[in-house]
Each structure stands twice: as C-alpha cells, then as structure tokens.
Tab-separated table of C-alpha atoms in Angstrom:
chain	number	residue	atom	x	y	z
B	1	UNK	CA	120.026	85.816	104.919
B	2	UNK	CA	121.680	87.827	107.686
B	3	UNK	CA	120.586	87.659	111.330
B	4	UNK	CA	119.532	91.310	111.343
B	5	UNK	CA	117.126	90.669	108.484
B	6	UNK	CA	115.777	87.562	110.183
B	7	UNK	CA	115.021	89.552	113.346
B	8	UNK	CA	113.479	92.428	111.420
B	9	UNK	CA	111.461	90.696	108.679
B	10	UNK	CA	108.685	88.967	110.624
B	11	UNK	CA	107.648	91.949	112.829
B	12	UNK	CA	107.841	94.265	109.826
B	13	UNK	CA	105.728	91.918	107.730
B	14	UNK	CA	103.028	91.867	110.427
B	15	UNK	CA	102.857	95.668	110.274
B	16	UNK	CA	102.884	95.588	106.450
B	17	UNK	CA	99.966	93.143	106.487
B	18	UNK	CA	98.036	95.390	108.907
B	19	UNK	CA	98.647	98.320	106.557
B	20	UNK	CA	97.325	96.242	103.650
B	21	UNK	CA	94.166	95.355	105.551
B	22	UNK	CA	93.729	99.011	106.476
B	23	UNK	CA	94.097	99.949	102.785
B	24	UNK	CA	91.437	97.418	101.789
B	25	UNK	CA	89.029	98.726	104.424
B	26	UNK	CA	89.466	102.340	103.300
B	27	UNK	CA	89.035	101.563	99.611
B	28	UNK	CA	85.665	103.278	99.286
B	29	UNK	CA	86.769	106.635	100.709
B	30	UNK	CA	90.546	106.869	100.214
B	31	UNK	CA	92.955	106.057	97.363
B	32	UNK	CA	93.579	102.348	97.228
B	33	UNK	CA	91.231	99.456	97.612
B	34	UNK	CA	91.080	95.731	97.127
B	35	UNK	CA	93.872	95.319	94.596
B	36	UNK	CA	96.338	97.631	96.302
B	37	UNK	CA	95.623	96.274	99.774
B	38	UNK	CA	95.889	92.684	98.573
B	39	UNK	CA	99.208	93.506	96.915
B	40	UNK	CA	100.506	95.050	100.170
B	41	UNK	CA	99.483	91.962	102.164
B	42	UNK	CA	101.154	89.729	99.571
B	43	UNK	CA	104.269	91.929	99.858
B	44	UNK	CA	104.381	91.222	103.601
B	45	UNK	CA	104.176	87.490	102.950
B	46	UNK	CA	106.764	87.651	100.147
B	47	UNK	CA	109.155	89.599	102.399
B	48	UNK	CA	109.069	86.776	104.943
B	49	UNK	CA	109.251	84.051	102.286
B	50	UNK	CA	112.384	85.556	100.747
B	51	UNK	CA	114.186	86.262	104.031
B	52	UNK	CA	113.444	82.964	105.810
B	53	UNK	CA	113.031	80.776	102.751
B	54	UNK	CA	109.756	79.177	101.727
B	55	UNK	CA	110.236	76.119	103.963
B	56	UNK	CA	110.860	78.092	107.164
B	57	UNK	CA	108.721	81.184	106.695
B	58	UNK	CA	106.400	81.822	109.680
B	59	UNK	CA	103.464	82.384	107.289
B	60	UNK	CA	102.489	78.914	106.103
B	61	UNK	CA	100.197	79.448	103.107
B	62	UNK	CA	99.106	75.959	102.148
B	63	UNK	CA	97.481	75.032	98.859
B	64	UNK	CA	94.130	74.391	100.541
B	65	UNK	CA	94.205	77.712	102.369
B	66	UNK	CA	94.970	79.656	99.209
B	67	UNK	CA	92.367	77.756	97.201
B	68	UNK	CA	89.768	78.515	99.874
B	69	UNK	CA	90.572	82.249	99.947
B	70	UNK	CA	90.558	82.461	96.140
B	71	UNK	CA	87.238	80.645	95.955
B	72	UNK	CA	85.636	82.806	98.652
B	73	UNK	CA	86.772	85.932	96.786
B	74	UNK	CA	85.489	84.804	93.390
B	75	UNK	CA	82.223	83.248	94.570
B	76	UNK	CA	81.444	86.146	96.902
B	77	UNK	CA	81.948	88.660	94.089
B	78	UNK	CA	79.656	86.717	91.760
B	79	UNK	CA	77.031	86.256	94.475
B	80	UNK	CA	76.944	89.991	95.224
B	81	UNK	CA	76.562	90.655	91.502
B	82	UNK	CA	73.783	88.089	91.224
B	83	UNK	CA	72.043	89.626	94.225
B	84	UNK	CA	71.924	92.848	92.211
B	85	UNK	CA	70.325	91.023	89.282
B	86	UNK	CA	67.893	89.231	91.560
B	87	UNK	CA	66.621	92.308	93.370
B	88	UNK	CA	67.028	95.098	90.816
B	89	UNK	CA	67.652	93.514	87.405
B	90	UNK	CA	71.187	94.921	87.085
B	91	UNK	CA	74.411	92.972	87.674
B	92	UNK	CA	76.436	94.432	90.591
B	93	UNK	CA	73.766	97.025	91.324
B	94	UNK	CA	74.654	98.624	94.656
B	95	UNK	CA	71.743	97.216	96.613
B	96	UNK	CA	73.206	98.525	99.864
B	97	UNK	CA	72.755	102.153	98.775
B	98	UNK	CA	69.955	101.957	96.159
B	99	UNK	CA	70.765	105.235	94.369
B	100	UNK	CA	67.941	104.803	91.809
B	101	UNK	CA	65.381	103.888	94.443
B	102	UNK	CA	64.576	100.516	92.888
B	103	UNK	CA	64.398	98.642	96.169
B	104	UNK	CA	62.577	100.614	98.850
B	105	UNK	CA	63.373	99.212	102.294
B	106	UNK	CA	66.053	96.831	101.021
B	107	UNK	CA	69.183	98.955	101.409
B	108	UNK	CA	69.615	98.341	105.131
B	109	UNK	CA	70.369	94.629	104.568
B	110	UNK	CA	73.619	95.110	102.608
B	111	UNK	CA	74.586	98.377	104.234
B	112	UNK	CA	78.204	98.639	105.398
B	113	UNK	CA	78.209	99.929	108.988
B	114	UNK	CA	80.459	102.983	108.862
B	115	UNK	CA	80.264	106.755	108.439
B	116	UNK	CA	79.621	106.950	104.679
B	117	UNK	CA	77.300	103.930	104.145
B	118	UNK	CA	78.856	102.795	100.864
B	119	UNK	CA	76.643	99.743	100.398
B	120	UNK	CA	78.319	96.720	98.828
B	121	UNK	CA	81.484	98.533	97.657
B	122	UNK	CA	83.526	97.712	100.819
B	123	UNK	CA	82.466	94.060	100.550
B	124	UNK	CA	83.648	93.960	96.929
B	125	UNK	CA	86.952	95.539	98.021
B	126	UNK	CA	87.440	92.878	100.689
B	127	UNK	CA	86.698	90.027	98.253
B	128	UNK	CA	89.008	91.453	95.585
B	129	UNK	CA	91.677	91.913	98.262
B	130	UNK	CA	91.510	88.222	99.152
B	131	UNK	CA	91.822	87.218	95.485
B	132	UNK	CA	94.786	89.512	94.788
B	133	UNK	CA	96.551	88.452	97.992
B	134	UNK	CA	96.333	84.809	96.948
B	135	UNK	CA	97.164	85.455	93.290
B	136	UNK	CA	100.384	87.389	93.925
B	137	UNK	CA	101.464	85.034	96.719
B	138	UNK	CA	100.899	82.009	94.465
B	139	UNK	CA	103.166	83.456	91.768
B	140	UNK	CA	106.025	83.951	94.247
B	141	UNK	CA	105.499	80.523	95.853
B	142	UNK	CA	105.711	78.952	92.407
B	143	UNK	CA	109.003	80.744	91.737
B	144	UNK	CA	110.428	79.832	95.160
B	145	UNK	CA	109.544	76.151	94.792
B	146	UNK	CA	111.094	75.937	91.336
B	147	UNK	CA	114.273	73.888	91.630
B	148	UNK	CA	115.443	74.118	88.043
B	149	UNK	CA	116.218	71.370	85.605
W	1	UNK	CA	80.886	105.798	118.591
W	2	UNK	CA	83.098	103.060	117.169
W	3	UNK	CA	82.150	102.076	113.604
W	4	UNK	CA	81.574	98.345	113.394
W	5	UNK	CA	82.489	97.877	109.707
W	6	UNK	CA	86.275	98.409	109.648
W	7	UNK	CA	86.739	96.993	113.152
W	8	UNK	CA	84.862	93.774	112.402
W	9	UNK	CA	86.271	93.089	108.946
W	10	UNK	CA	89.779	94.153	109.950
W	11	UNK	CA	89.641	91.654	112.788
W	12	UNK	CA	88.262	88.925	110.509
W	13	UNK	CA	90.907	89.287	107.777
W	14	UNK	CA	93.643	89.604	110.401
W	15	UNK	CA	92.372	86.508	112.195
W	16	UNK	CA	92.359	84.479	108.961
W	17	UNK	CA	95.957	85.492	108.220
W	18	UNK	CA	97.026	85.073	111.854
W	19	UNK	CA	95.942	81.437	111.843
W	20	UNK	CA	98.643	80.757	109.230
W	21	UNK	CA	101.497	81.947	111.479
W	22	UNK	CA	103.354	78.847	112.600
W	23	UNK	CA	106.779	79.505	114.074
W	24	UNK	CA	109.240	76.621	114.128
W	25	UNK	CA	112.367	76.185	116.247
W	26	UNK	CA	114.601	78.307	114.064
W	27	UNK	CA	112.179	81.210	113.653
W	28	UNK	CA	110.691	81.836	117.089
W	29	UNK	CA	109.747	85.183	118.583
W	30	UNK	CA	109.077	85.579	122.350
W	31	UNK	CA	106.106	87.467	123.794
W	32	UNK	CA	108.290	90.519	124.446
W	33	UNK	CA	108.837	90.980	120.711
W	34	UNK	CA	105.061	90.919	120.151
W	35	UNK	CA	104.722	93.680	122.763
W	36	UNK	CA	107.267	95.763	120.831
W	37	UNK	CA	105.290	95.138	117.625
W	38	UNK	CA	102.093	96.215	119.443
W	39	UNK	CA	103.702	99.523	120.460
W	40	UNK	CA	104.925	100.052	116.888
W	41	UNK	CA	101.421	99.216	115.574
W	42	UNK	CA	99.781	101.750	117.901
W	43	UNK	CA	102.275	104.414	116.807
W	44	UNK	CA	101.619	103.592	113.134
W	45	UNK	CA	97.850	103.704	113.646
W	46	UNK	CA	98.195	107.036	115.452
W	47	UNK	CA	100.218	108.499	112.596
W	48	UNK	CA	97.818	107.097	109.974
W	49	UNK	CA	94.853	108.624	111.767
W	50	UNK	CA	91.211	107.869	111.058
W	51	UNK	CA	89.824	107.765	107.520
W	52	UNK	CA	88.492	111.072	106.135
W	53	UNK	CA	84.891	110.686	107.261
W	54	UNK	CA	85.622	108.639	110.382
W	55	UNK	CA	85.594	110.535	113.647
W	56	UNK	CA	85.248	107.626	116.053
W	57	UNK	CA	88.847	107.236	117.238
W	58	UNK	CA	92.019	109.347	116.856
W	59	UNK	CA	93.790	106.338	115.278
W	60	UNK	CA	93.120	103.964	112.370
W	61	UNK	CA	90.629	101.514	113.869
W	62	UNK	CA	90.923	99.047	110.956
W	63	UNK	CA	94.695	98.870	111.421
W	64	UNK	CA	94.450	98.169	115.141
W	65	UNK	CA	91.635	95.649	114.595
W	66	UNK	CA	93.770	93.856	111.993
W	67	UNK	CA	96.696	93.662	114.409
W	68	UNK	CA	94.478	92.317	117.202
W	69	UNK	CA	93.039	89.800	114.727
W	70	UNK	CA	96.495	88.587	113.685
W	71	UNK	CA	97.564	88.120	117.289
W	72	UNK	CA	94.256	86.414	118.171
W	73	UNK	CA	94.589	84.073	115.217
W	74	UNK	CA	98.189	83.336	116.140
W	75	UNK	CA	97.203	82.481	119.735
W	76	UNK	CA	94.015	80.526	118.984
W	77	UNK	CA	94.890	78.601	115.818
W	78	UNK	CA	98.551	79.315	115.117
C-alpha cells in the first residue's frame, strides 16, 4: 500500500475503534448497540490489517486473545440470563431495573451507573460487542491468511 | 457529576484493545503522532457531544475514556 495510507491508517483506526466503543456504550439510549459497535471496532482492525498486511499490522489479535474475548462474551451473556432465572424465574429478566417488582431491594446490585439506570442492558451490549468484534475480525483474518492452493 | 458507567467500561474495553497494539520497526509512530491523535479525538468527542440523557460533560465521555484506555493499554502492556 502507499505511504500516505500507511501514515493515515493506524491513527484513523484508533479513532474508529473509539467510535465503536462509544456506540456500544450508548446502545441503551441511542441507535446502535453491541452489534453495530462491535462491527465498527472490527472495521478499525480490518482497515489496519488490509493496509499494513496481516503480518505487520499494529493490532496483533492472537488466537488466544480472540478466543478469550469470544468466551467472555458468550459466558457473560449466559450468566446474566441465568441470574435472571435464579432470582426471578425468567431468563434474561432485567434484574438491574426490576420493572415487575419481583425482587425488592435487588436492583441496585446490577444497576448500570449512568443517567437512565438501564439495568443489565448495557452489560449485554458490551458482551455482544466483544463477540461481534471477534467474529468479524476472525472472518477477515481467515481470508488474509489464506494462501491459495 | 461524571457518570461512572461509560467512563469505566470505555476505559476497560479500550485498555483490552490497547494491549494488542505492538508496533514493529516498519510501522512505528512517535509520541508526537499520538498527541495529534489525542487532539483529533477531543475534537471528535466534542462534536459527538454527550448522549441524550447525559449532562455530565460537554463531550462524549465514553469516547474519551476509550481513547485514554487504548493509550494506557499501549503504554502498559503494548
């Protein structure tokens, strides 16, 4: 790739990744959320991987790192759902808000500390964001590593 | 009052991703380029503004926290 692209890609991808994280964090009150934010973060990584090549990209996503993020996303989602079953009897019940008043005094534990108090929804957005980020990055890494027959 | 939620989780996700930044000899950016990126990030956060119900800062606190997290991860574990 050209020198101009090599100078531009890494700083731009840092800003793209920040925008993706910001999208994930605003998922409960603005358009967007875990999937869209994860896709934006993956786009930042893919931008670097295409411009610099997979071997020399500044973002080194190893297999272990991606497996760990994917596992944290999946297990965290299931655990939050099971916490709903455990405390209220309903899978993925929003125990941080407790709209149906099933758990008096419990909602402060899983409350998300911001202006709207959305309960477990922001946590689910973050976990889904991690999963989507890894999933889309893994597809592109597989394509980039393919040498052909 | 600064809301802890977006600041904390923005920093955490940014830190995790920042630890994966490993520049080699061919792709190396000096500190001055990171300062330029910081100025661009502050301008972007200012233009994005706070989320609809957030009135804590005039700029997107999650965005800035993510940038600080990436730089912290790059310095500490990168």
